[in-house]
Amino acid sequence: MLKAKHQQLFDILKEEFLRGEWPCGEKLPRLTVLAEKYSVSINIVSKAVDLLKNAGMVEAKVGDGIYSTFKVPVSINSLHYAGDRVYGYYRGAKRLRILVEDREVYQCAFWNRFFQDFSSENPDIEIDVNFHSWDVREGNTPYEAVIGGTAFLRKRIQLGEKGLPINWVRSFVPDLYQNCIYGMADFPGFLPYGFSCPEMLAIPGTPVPEPRENFLDYLERLPDSTLGYLVCSSRQLLACMGIDMTRIGTDLFSSADAEAMLSVFQRAKKMYDAGRLLWPHGKITDKERMFELLRNRQIQAMEIQSNVSRCFPDDPQIQTLPYPHGEKPCVTTHLVFISENTLYPEEYLRVVKALVSREVQQRGESERMFYSIRKDVPSGESEPLREAIQAGGVQMPGDDADIQSEAFYNFLGWEFYYYLEGRRGPEVIDLINRKIRYYYEHINQTEENGK
């Protein structure tokens, strides 16, 4: 039986909600705007919205409007994109398989639009996209391309798998990074498309960090308070204090390194014991609970990455502040990995080229997905960071070799936490040194055995 028009419109709107086009908390357009958009009467729109209310997908706020209350279910994490075929000529299409790190509703909405636009412009390509979160079981993946931050890529790329060789990248798209701050040779085996950096969310009255002020100097300068600062990344904290993990493996913990590190540990412990420095307990992705602590004035400030700030609802009582980076800002690069084993390198590179196009880069920055790597995309907020990247004046914790990152997360980060908890004493630096040294001496043998 043919559905009534308002039921048909409800189905259309429901599909848009499932695709993440109406994130939870977003205000829907007025009924007149929706009526014009879908070429129906206001009465039909009103009935369709009533069905959305009954389904628990929206709520009406008196005198304000209609707001989305819908969160994309975790099970909806795979989408298929295909452009229009030219019947009788090019009915077949190359199928690309892409794994994307982002899973927040607004992030999925960005990627959904990107892949829809791409597939409509490239009808010879079909794309299977999977949106994975941190709780996905680790293991080999059937995906030939992975999009995300360095930590995510490390967990999703097969051991020993190599990225597309740079000579083939240049062969297919020689102008890929024209007018960009990064080049294809900057991250061998990977292709950058954006970057992000830490920021702070804080209650009103929290002082702004001074230029070149590092984290502990800033924390010690804050007025005495019963509230603490919630840390989400020990790596960021140590990096801004001058603990350079990129040298590990070539110059393991000289006496000067050990002294400097112990000094940082001691200062941090003093703040930790006083309740000024807090570590979150629980799931790493439980951002909502952490934000509630801030909104309820149970903490002074918390750190976030600039690309996840839209996860939190707008609150006029919460201010966004720059992170106290110290001498060099900490920057996380967003990358695309394309397997050398793919049979469709040009097709995958077309995706990357679209991703670094001026239009998509502008949208990515305006929607807080990532900071643009293009020089011709205006941005007052990220411009100083772009200049610092070009001048080599930034740190990229996590962008170094896999082995260094594993050494950090397996040893340094945890031992730092145990020291703060009182489970380790001053000998912790020597313990970290010995653990990492053993790790380095045996990692190559372990990798060979695992092949």
Coordinates of N, CA and C in Angstrom, one line a residue, residues 85-271:
R85 N 25.6 5.1 -12.5 CA 26.3 4.4 -13.6 C 25.8 4.8 -15.0
V86 N 26.7 4.7 -16.0 CA 26.3 4.9 -17.4 C 25.9 3.6 -17.9
Y87 N 24.6 3.3 -18.0 CA 24.1 2.0 -18.4 C 24.6 1.6 -19.8
G88 N 25.0 0.4 -19.9 CA 25.5 -0.1 -21.2 C 26.9 0.1 -21.5
Y89 N 27.6 1.0 -20.7 CA 29.0 1.3 -21.0 C 29.9 0.9 -19.8
Y90 N 29.6 1.6 -18.7 CA 30.5 1.4 -17.6 C 29.7 1.0 -16.3
R91 N 29.0 -0.1 -16.5 CA 28.2 -0.6 -15.4 C 29.0 -1.1 -14.2
G92 N 30.2 -1.6 -14.5 CA 31.0 -2.1 -13.4 C 31.8 -0.9 -12.7
A93 N 32.2 -1.2 -11.5 CA 33.0 -0.1 -10.8 C 34.0 -0.8 -9.9
K94 N 35.1 0.0 -9.6 CA 36.1 -0.5 -8.7 C 35.6 -0.2 -7.3
R95 N 35.7 -1.2 -6.4 CA 35.2 -1.1 -5.1 C 36.4 -0.8 -4.1
L96 N 36.3 0.3 -3.4 CA 37.3 0.7 -2.5 C 36.8 0.4 -1.1
R97 N 37.7 0.0 -0.2 CA 37.3 -0.4 1.2 C 38.1 0.5 2.1
I98 N 37.4 1.4 2.9 CA 38.1 2.4 3.7 C 37.6 2.3 5.1
L99 N 38.5 2.4 6.0 CA 38.3 2.4 7.5 C 38.5 3.8 8.0
V100 N 37.5 4.4 8.7 CA 37.6 5.7 9.2 C 37.6 5.7 10.7
E101 N 38.5 6.4 11.4 CA 38.5 6.5 12.8 C 37.3 7.1 13.4
D102 N 36.8 8.2 12.9 CA 35.8 9.1 13.5 C 34.5 8.3 13.7
R103 N 33.8 8.5 14.8 CA 32.6 7.9 15.1 C 31.5 8.8 15.7
E104 N 31.9 10.0 16.1 CA 30.9 10.9 16.6 C 29.9 11.3 15.5
V105 N 28.7 11.7 16.0 CA 27.6 11.9 15.0 C 28.0 13.0 14.0
Y106 N 28.5 14.1 14.5 CA 28.9 15.2 13.6 C 30.0 14.9 12.7
Q107 N 30.9 14.0 13.2 CA 32.0 13.5 12.3 C 31.5 12.6 11.2
C108 N 30.6 11.7 11.5 CA 30.0 10.9 10.5 C 29.2 11.7 9.5
A109 N 28.6 12.8 9.9 CA 27.9 13.6 9.0 C 28.8 14.3 8.0
F110 N 30.0 14.7 8.5 CA 31.0 15.3 7.6 C 31.4 14.2 6.6
W111 N 31.8 13.0 7.0 CA 32.3 12.0 6.1 C 31.2 11.5 5.2
N112 N 30.0 11.5 5.7 CA 28.9 11.0 4.8 C 28.7 12.0 3.6
R113 N 28.8 13.3 3.9 CA 28.6 14.2 2.8 C 29.8 14.1 1.9
F114 N 31.0 14.0 2.5 CA 32.2 13.9 1.6 C 32.2 12.7 0.7
F115 N 31.8 11.5 1.2 CA 31.8 10.3 0.3 C 30.6 10.3 -0.6
Q116 N 29.5 11.0 -0.2 CA 28.4 11.1 -1.2 C 28.8 12.0 -2.4
D117 N 29.4 13.1 -2.1 CA 29.8 14.0 -3.1 C 30.9 13.3 -4.0
F118 N 31.8 12.6 -3.4 CA 32.9 12.0 -4.1 C 32.3 10.9 -5.1
S119 N 31.4 10.1 -4.6 CA 30.9 9.0 -5.4 C 30.0 9.5 -6.5
S120 N 29.3 10.6 -6.3 CA 28.5 11.2 -7.4 C 29.4 11.8 -8.5
E121 N 30.6 12.3 -8.1 CA 31.5 12.8 -9.1 C 32.4 11.8 -9.7
N122 N 32.4 10.6 -9.1 CA 33.3 9.5 -9.6 C 32.5 8.2 -9.7
P123 N 31.6 8.1 -10.8 CA 30.7 7.0 -10.9 C 31.5 5.6 -11.1
D124 N 32.7 5.7 -11.5 CA 33.5 4.4 -11.7 C 34.0 3.8 -10.4
I125 N 33.6 4.5 -9.2 CA 34.1 4.0 -7.9 C 32.9 3.7 -7.0
E126 N 33.0 2.6 -6.3 CA 32.1 2.3 -5.2 C 32.9 2.3 -3.9
I127 N 32.4 2.8 -2.8 CA 33.2 2.8 -1.6 C 32.4 2.2 -0.4
D128 N 33.1 1.2 0.2 CA 32.5 0.7 1.5 C 33.3 1.4 2.6
V129 N 32.6 2.1 3.5 CA 33.2 2.8 4.6 C 32.8 2.2 5.9
N130 N 33.7 2.0 6.8 CA 33.4 1.5 8.1 C 33.9 2.5 9.1
F131 N 33.1 2.9 10.0 CA 33.4 3.9 11.1 C 33.7 3.1 12.4
H132 N 35.0 3.0 12.8 CA 35.4 2.2 13.9 C 35.7 3.1 15.1
S133 N 35.4 2.6 16.3 CA 35.8 3.3 17.5 C 36.9 2.5 18.2
W134 N 37.3 3.1 19.4 CA 38.4 2.4 20.1 C 38.1 1.1 20.6
D135 N 36.8 0.7 20.8 CA 36.5 -0.6 21.4 C 36.4 -1.7 20.4
V136 N 36.7 -1.4 19.1 CA 36.6 -2.4 18.1 C 37.8 -3.4 18.3
R137 N 37.5 -4.7 18.2 CA 38.5 -5.7 18.4 C 39.7 -5.5 17.4
E138 N 40.9 -5.5 18.0 CA 42.1 -5.4 17.2 C 42.3 -6.6 16.3
G139 N 43.0 -6.4 15.3 CA 43.3 -7.5 14.4 C 43.5 -7.0 12.9
N140 N 43.8 -7.9 12.0 CA 44.0 -7.6 10.7 C 42.7 -7.1 10.1
T141 N 42.8 -6.1 9.2 CA 41.6 -5.5 8.6 C 41.5 -5.8 7.1
P142 N 40.3 -6.0 6.5 CA 40.2 -6.1 5.1 C 40.3 -4.8 4.3
Y143 N 40.4 -3.7 5.0 CA 40.4 -2.4 4.4 C 41.8 -2.0 3.8
E144 N 41.8 -1.5 2.6 CA 43.0 -1.1 2.0 C 43.4 0.3 2.2
A145 N 42.5 1.1 2.9 CA 42.9 2.5 3.2 C 42.3 2.7 4.6
V146 N 43.1 3.5 5.4 CA 42.7 3.8 6.8 C 42.8 5.3 6.9
I147 N 41.8 6.0 7.5 CA 41.9 7.4 7.7 C 41.8 7.7 9.2
G148 N 42.7 8.5 9.7 CA 42.6 8.9 11.2 C 43.9 9.4 11.7
G149 N 44.0 9.5 13.0 CA 45.2 9.9 13.7 C 46.2 8.8 13.8
T150 N 47.4 9.1 14.2 CA 48.5 8.2 14.1 C 48.3 7.0 15.1
A151 N 47.7 7.3 16.3 CA 47.5 6.2 17.2 C 46.5 5.2 16.7
F152 N 45.5 5.6 16.0 CA 44.5 4.7 15.4 C 45.1 3.9 14.3
L153 N 45.9 4.6 13.5 CA 46.5 3.9 12.3 C 47.4 2.8 12.8
R154 N 48.1 3.0 13.9 CA 49.1 2.0 14.4 C 48.3 0.7 14.7
K155 N 47.1 0.9 15.3 CA 46.4 -0.3 15.7 C 45.6 -1.0 14.6
R156 N 45.5 -0.3 13.4 CA 44.6 -0.8 12.4 C 45.4 -1.3 11.1
I157 N 46.7 -1.1 11.1 CA 47.5 -1.5 10.0 C 48.2 -2.8 10.3
Q158 N 48.1 -3.7 9.4 CA 48.8 -5.0 9.6 C 50.3 -4.9 9.8
L159 N 50.8 -5.8 10.7 CA 52.2 -5.8 11.0 C 53.0 -6.0 9.7
G160 N 53.9 -5.1 9.4 CA 54.8 -5.2 8.2 C 54.2 -4.7 6.9
E161 N 52.9 -4.3 7.0 CA 52.3 -3.8 5.8 C 52.8 -2.4 5.4
K162 N 53.1 -2.1 4.2 CA 53.7 -0.9 3.7 C 52.7 0.0 3.0
G163 N 52.9 1.3 3.1 CA 52.0 2.2 2.4 C 52.4 2.4 0.9
L164 N 51.6 3.0 0.2 CA 51.8 3.3 -1.2 C 53.1 4.0 -1.4
P165 N 54.0 3.5 -2.2 CA 55.3 4.1 -2.5 C 55.2 5.5 -3.0
I166 N 56.1 6.4 -2.6 CA 56.0 7.8 -3.0 C 56.1 8.0 -4.5
N167 N 56.9 7.2 -5.1 CA 57.1 7.4 -6.6 C 55.8 7.1 -7.3
W168 N 54.9 6.2 -6.8 CA 53.6 6.0 -7.4 C 52.7 7.1 -7.1
V169 N 52.8 7.6 -5.9 CA 51.9 8.8 -5.6 C 52.2 9.9 -6.5
R170 N 53.5 10.2 -6.7 CA 53.9 11.3 -7.6 C 53.5 11.0 -9.0
S171 N 53.5 9.7 -9.4 CA 53.2 9.4 -10.8 C 51.7 9.7 -11.1
F172 N 50.8 9.4 -10.1 CA 49.4 9.6 -10.3 C 48.9 11.0 -10.0
V173 N 49.4 11.6 -8.9 CA 49.0 12.9 -8.5 C 50.2 13.8 -8.2
P174 N 50.9 14.3 -9.1 CA 52.2 15.1 -8.8 C 51.9 16.4 -8.1
D175 N 50.7 16.9 -8.2 CA 50.3 18.2 -7.6 C 49.5 18.0 -6.4
L176 N 49.5 16.8 -5.8 CA 48.6 16.5 -4.6 C 48.7 17.6 -3.5
Y177 N 49.9 18.0 -3.2 CA 50.1 18.9 -2.0 C 50.5 20.3 -2.5
Q178 N 50.1 20.7 -3.6 CA 50.4 22.0 -4.1 C 49.7 23.0 -3.2
N179 N 50.4 24.0 -2.7 CA 49.9 25.1 -1.8 C 49.5 24.6 -0.5
C180 N 50.2 23.5 0.0 CA 50.0 23.0 1.3 C 51.2 23.1 2.2
I181 N 51.0 23.0 3.5 CA 52.1 23.1 4.5 C 52.9 21.8 4.6
Y182 N 52.2 20.7 4.2 CA 52.8 19.4 4.3 C 53.1 18.9 2.8
G183 N 54.0 18.0 2.7 CA 54.2 17.4 1.4 C 54.1 15.9 1.5
M184 N 54.1 15.2 0.4 CA 53.9 13.7 0.4 C 55.1 13.0 1.0
A185 N 56.3 13.7 1.1 CA 57.5 13.1 1.6 C 57.6 13.3 3.1
D186 N 56.7 14.1 3.7 CA 56.9 14.4 5.2 C 56.6 13.2 6.1
F187 N 55.7 12.3 5.6 CA 55.3 11.2 6.4 C 55.4 9.9 5.5
P188 N 56.5 9.4 5.4 CA 56.7 8.2 4.5 C 55.7 7.1 4.7
G189 N 55.0 6.7 3.7 CA 54.0 5.7 3.8 C 52.6 6.2 4.2
F190 N 52.5 7.5 4.5 CA 51.2 8.1 4.8 C 51.0 9.4 4.1
L191 N 49.7 9.8 4.0 CA 49.4 11.1 3.3 C 48.6 12.0 4.2
P192 N 49.1 13.1 4.6 CA 48.4 14.0 5.6 C 47.3 14.7 4.9
Y193 N 46.2 15.0 5.7 CA 45.1 15.8 5.2 C 44.7 16.9 6.2
G194 N 45.2 16.9 7.4 CA 44.8 17.9 8.4 C 45.6 17.7 9.7
F195 N 45.4 18.5 10.7 CA 46.0 18.4 12.0 C 45.1 18.9 13.0
S196 N 45.4 18.6 14.3 CA 44.7 19.1 15.4 C 45.7 19.4 16.5
C197 N 45.2 20.0 17.6 CA 46.1 20.3 18.7 C 45.2 20.3 20.0
P198 N 45.8 20.2 21.2 CA 45.1 20.2 22.4 C 44.6 21.6 22.7
E199 N 43.4 21.7 23.4 CA 42.8 22.9 23.9 C 42.4 22.6 25.3
M200 N 41.9 23.7 25.9 CA 41.3 23.5 27.3 C 39.9 24.0 27.3
L201 N 39.0 23.3 28.0 CA 37.7 23.8 28.4 C 37.8 24.2 29.9
A202 N 37.3 25.3 30.2 CA 37.5 25.8 31.6 C 36.3 26.6 32.1
I203 N 36.2 26.7 33.4 CA 35.1 27.5 34.0 C 35.5 29.0 33.9
P204 N 34.5 29.9 34.0 CA 34.8 31.3 33.9 C 35.8 31.7 34.9
G205 N 36.7 32.6 34.5 CA 37.7 33.2 35.4 C 39.0 32.4 35.4
T206 N 39.1 31.3 34.7 CA 40.3 30.6 34.6 C 41.3 31.4 33.8
P207 N 42.5 31.7 34.2 CA 43.5 32.5 33.5 C 43.9 31.9 32.2
V208 N 44.2 32.7 31.2 CA 44.7 32.3 29.9 C 46.2 32.0 30.0
P209 N 46.6 30.9 29.4 CA 48.1 30.6 29.5 C 48.9 31.7 28.8
E210 N 50.0 32.0 29.3 CA 50.9 33.0 28.7 C 51.7 32.4 27.5
P211 N 52.1 33.2 26.6 CA 52.9 32.7 25.5 C 54.1 31.9 26.0
R212 N 54.3 30.7 25.4 CA 55.5 29.8 25.7 C 55.4 29.2 27.1
E213 N 54.3 29.4 27.8 CA 54.2 28.9 29.2 C 53.9 27.4 29.1
N214 N 54.7 26.6 29.9 CA 54.4 25.1 29.8 C 53.3 24.7 30.8
F215 N 52.9 23.5 30.7 CA 51.8 23.0 31.5 C 51.9 23.2 33.0
L216 N 53.1 22.7 33.6 CA 53.2 22.8 35.0 C 53.4 24.2 35.5
D217 N 54.1 25.0 34.7 CA 54.3 26.4 35.1 C 52.9 27.1 35.2
Y218 N 52.0 26.8 34.2 CA 50.7 27.3 34.2 C 49.9 26.8 35.4
L219 N 50.0 25.5 35.7 CA 49.2 25.0 36.8 C 49.6 25.6 38.1
E220 N 50.9 25.8 38.3 CA 51.4 26.3 39.5 C 51.0 27.8 39.6
R221 N 50.8 28.5 38.5 CA 50.4 29.9 38.5 C 48.9 30.1 38.8
L222 N 48.1 29.1 38.6 CA 46.7 29.2 38.8 C 46.4 29.5 40.3
P223 N 45.4 30.4 40.6 CA 45.1 30.7 42.0 C 44.8 29.4 42.8
D224 N 45.1 29.4 44.0 CA 44.7 28.2 44.9 C 43.2 28.0 44.8
S225 N 42.9 26.7 44.6 CA 41.5 26.4 44.5 C 41.3 24.9 44.9
T226 N 40.1 24.6 45.3 CA 39.8 23.2 45.7 C 39.6 22.4 44.4
L227 N 39.5 23.1 43.3 CA 39.2 22.4 42.0 C 40.5 22.0 41.4
G228 N 40.4 20.9 40.6 CA 41.6 20.4 39.9 C 41.5 20.5 38.4
Y229 N 42.6 20.2 37.8 CA 42.7 20.2 36.3 C 42.8 18.7 35.8
L230 N 41.8 18.4 34.9 CA 41.7 17.0 34.5 C 42.6 16.8 33.2
V231 N 43.6 15.9 33.4 CA 44.5 15.5 32.3 C 44.0 14.3 31.5
C232 N 44.1 14.4 30.2 CA 43.6 13.3 29.4 C 44.8 12.6 28.6
S233 N 45.9 13.3 28.6 CA 47.1 12.8 27.8 C 48.4 13.0 28.6
S234 N 48.9 12.0 29.2 CA 50.2 12.2 29.9 C 51.3 12.5 28.8
R235 N 51.1 12.0 27.6 CA 52.1 12.2 26.6 C 52.2 13.7 26.2
Q236 N 51.0 14.4 26.1 CA 51.0 15.8 25.8 C 51.7 16.6 27.0
L237 N 51.3 16.2 28.2 CA 51.9 16.9 29.3 C 53.4 16.8 29.3
L238 N 53.9 15.6 29.2 CA 55.4 15.4 29.2 C 56.1 16.1 28.0
A239 N 55.4 16.1 26.8 CA 56.0 16.7 25.6 C 56.1 18.2 25.8
C240 N 55.1 18.8 26.4 CA 55.2 20.3 26.5 C 56.2 20.6 27.6
M241 N 56.6 19.7 28.5 CA 57.6 19.9 29.5 C 59.0 19.6 29.0
G242 N 59.1 19.3 27.7 CA 60.4 19.0 27.1 C 60.9 17.6 27.1
I243 N 60.0 16.6 27.5 CA 60.4 15.2 27.4 C 60.2 14.8 26.0
D244 N 61.3 14.6 25.3 CA 61.3 14.4 23.8 C 61.5 12.9 23.6
M245 N 60.3 12.2 23.2 CA 60.3 10.8 23.0 C 61.0 10.4 21.6
T246 N 61.1 11.4 20.7 CA 61.6 11.0 19.4 C 63.0 10.6 19.4
R247 N 63.8 11.0 20.5 CA 65.2 10.6 20.6 C 65.4 9.2 21.2
I248 N 64.3 8.7 21.8 CA 64.5 7.4 22.4 C 64.9 6.3 21.3
G249 N 65.8 5.5 21.6 CA 66.3 4.6 20.7 C 67.7 4.9 20.1
T250 N 68.0 6.2 20.1 CA 69.3 6.7 19.6 C 70.1 7.2 20.8
D251 N 69.4 7.8 21.8 CA 70.1 8.3 22.9 C 69.3 8.1 24.2
L252 N 69.3 6.8 24.6 CA 68.4 6.4 25.7 C 68.8 7.1 27.0
F253 N 68.0 8.0 27.4 CA 68.0 8.5 28.8 C 69.4 8.8 29.3
S254 N 70.0 9.9 28.8 CA 71.3 10.4 29.3 C 71.0 10.8 30.7
S255 N 72.1 11.1 31.5 CA 71.9 11.5 32.9 C 71.1 12.9 32.9
A256 N 71.4 13.7 31.9 CA 70.6 15.0 31.9 C 69.1 14.7 31.6
D257 N 68.8 13.8 30.7 CA 67.4 13.4 30.5 C 66.8 12.9 31.7
A258 N 67.5 12.0 32.4 CA 66.9 11.4 33.7 C 66.7 12.4 34.7
E259 N 67.6 13.4 34.9 CA 67.4 14.5 35.8 C 66.2 15.3 35.5
A260 N 66.1 15.7 34.2 CA 65.0 16.5 33.8 C 63.6 15.8 33.9
M261 N 63.6 14.5 33.6 CA 62.4 13.7 33.7 C 61.9 13.6 35.2
L262 N 62.9 13.3 36.0 CA 62.5 13.1 37.5 C 62.0 14.5 38.0
S263 N 62.6 15.6 37.6 CA 62.1 16.9 38.1 C 60.7 17.1 37.6
V264 N 60.4 16.8 36.4 CA 59.0 16.9 35.9 C 58.0 16.0 36.7
F265 N 58.5 14.8 36.9 CA 57.7 13.8 37.7 C 57.4 14.4 39.1
Q266 N 58.4 14.9 39.8 CA 58.3 15.4 41.1 C 57.3 16.6 41.2
R267 N 57.4 17.5 40.2 CA 56.5 18.7 40.2 C 55.1 18.2 40.0
A268 N 54.9 17.3 39.1 CA 53.6 16.8 38.8 C 53.0 16.1 40.0
K269 N 53.8 15.3 40.7 CA 53.3 14.6 41.9 C 52.8 15.6 43.0
K270 N 53.6 16.7 43.1 CA 53.2 17.7 44.1 C 51.8 18.2 43.8
M271 N 51.5 18.5 42.5 CA 50.2 19.0 42.1 C 49.2 17.9 42.2

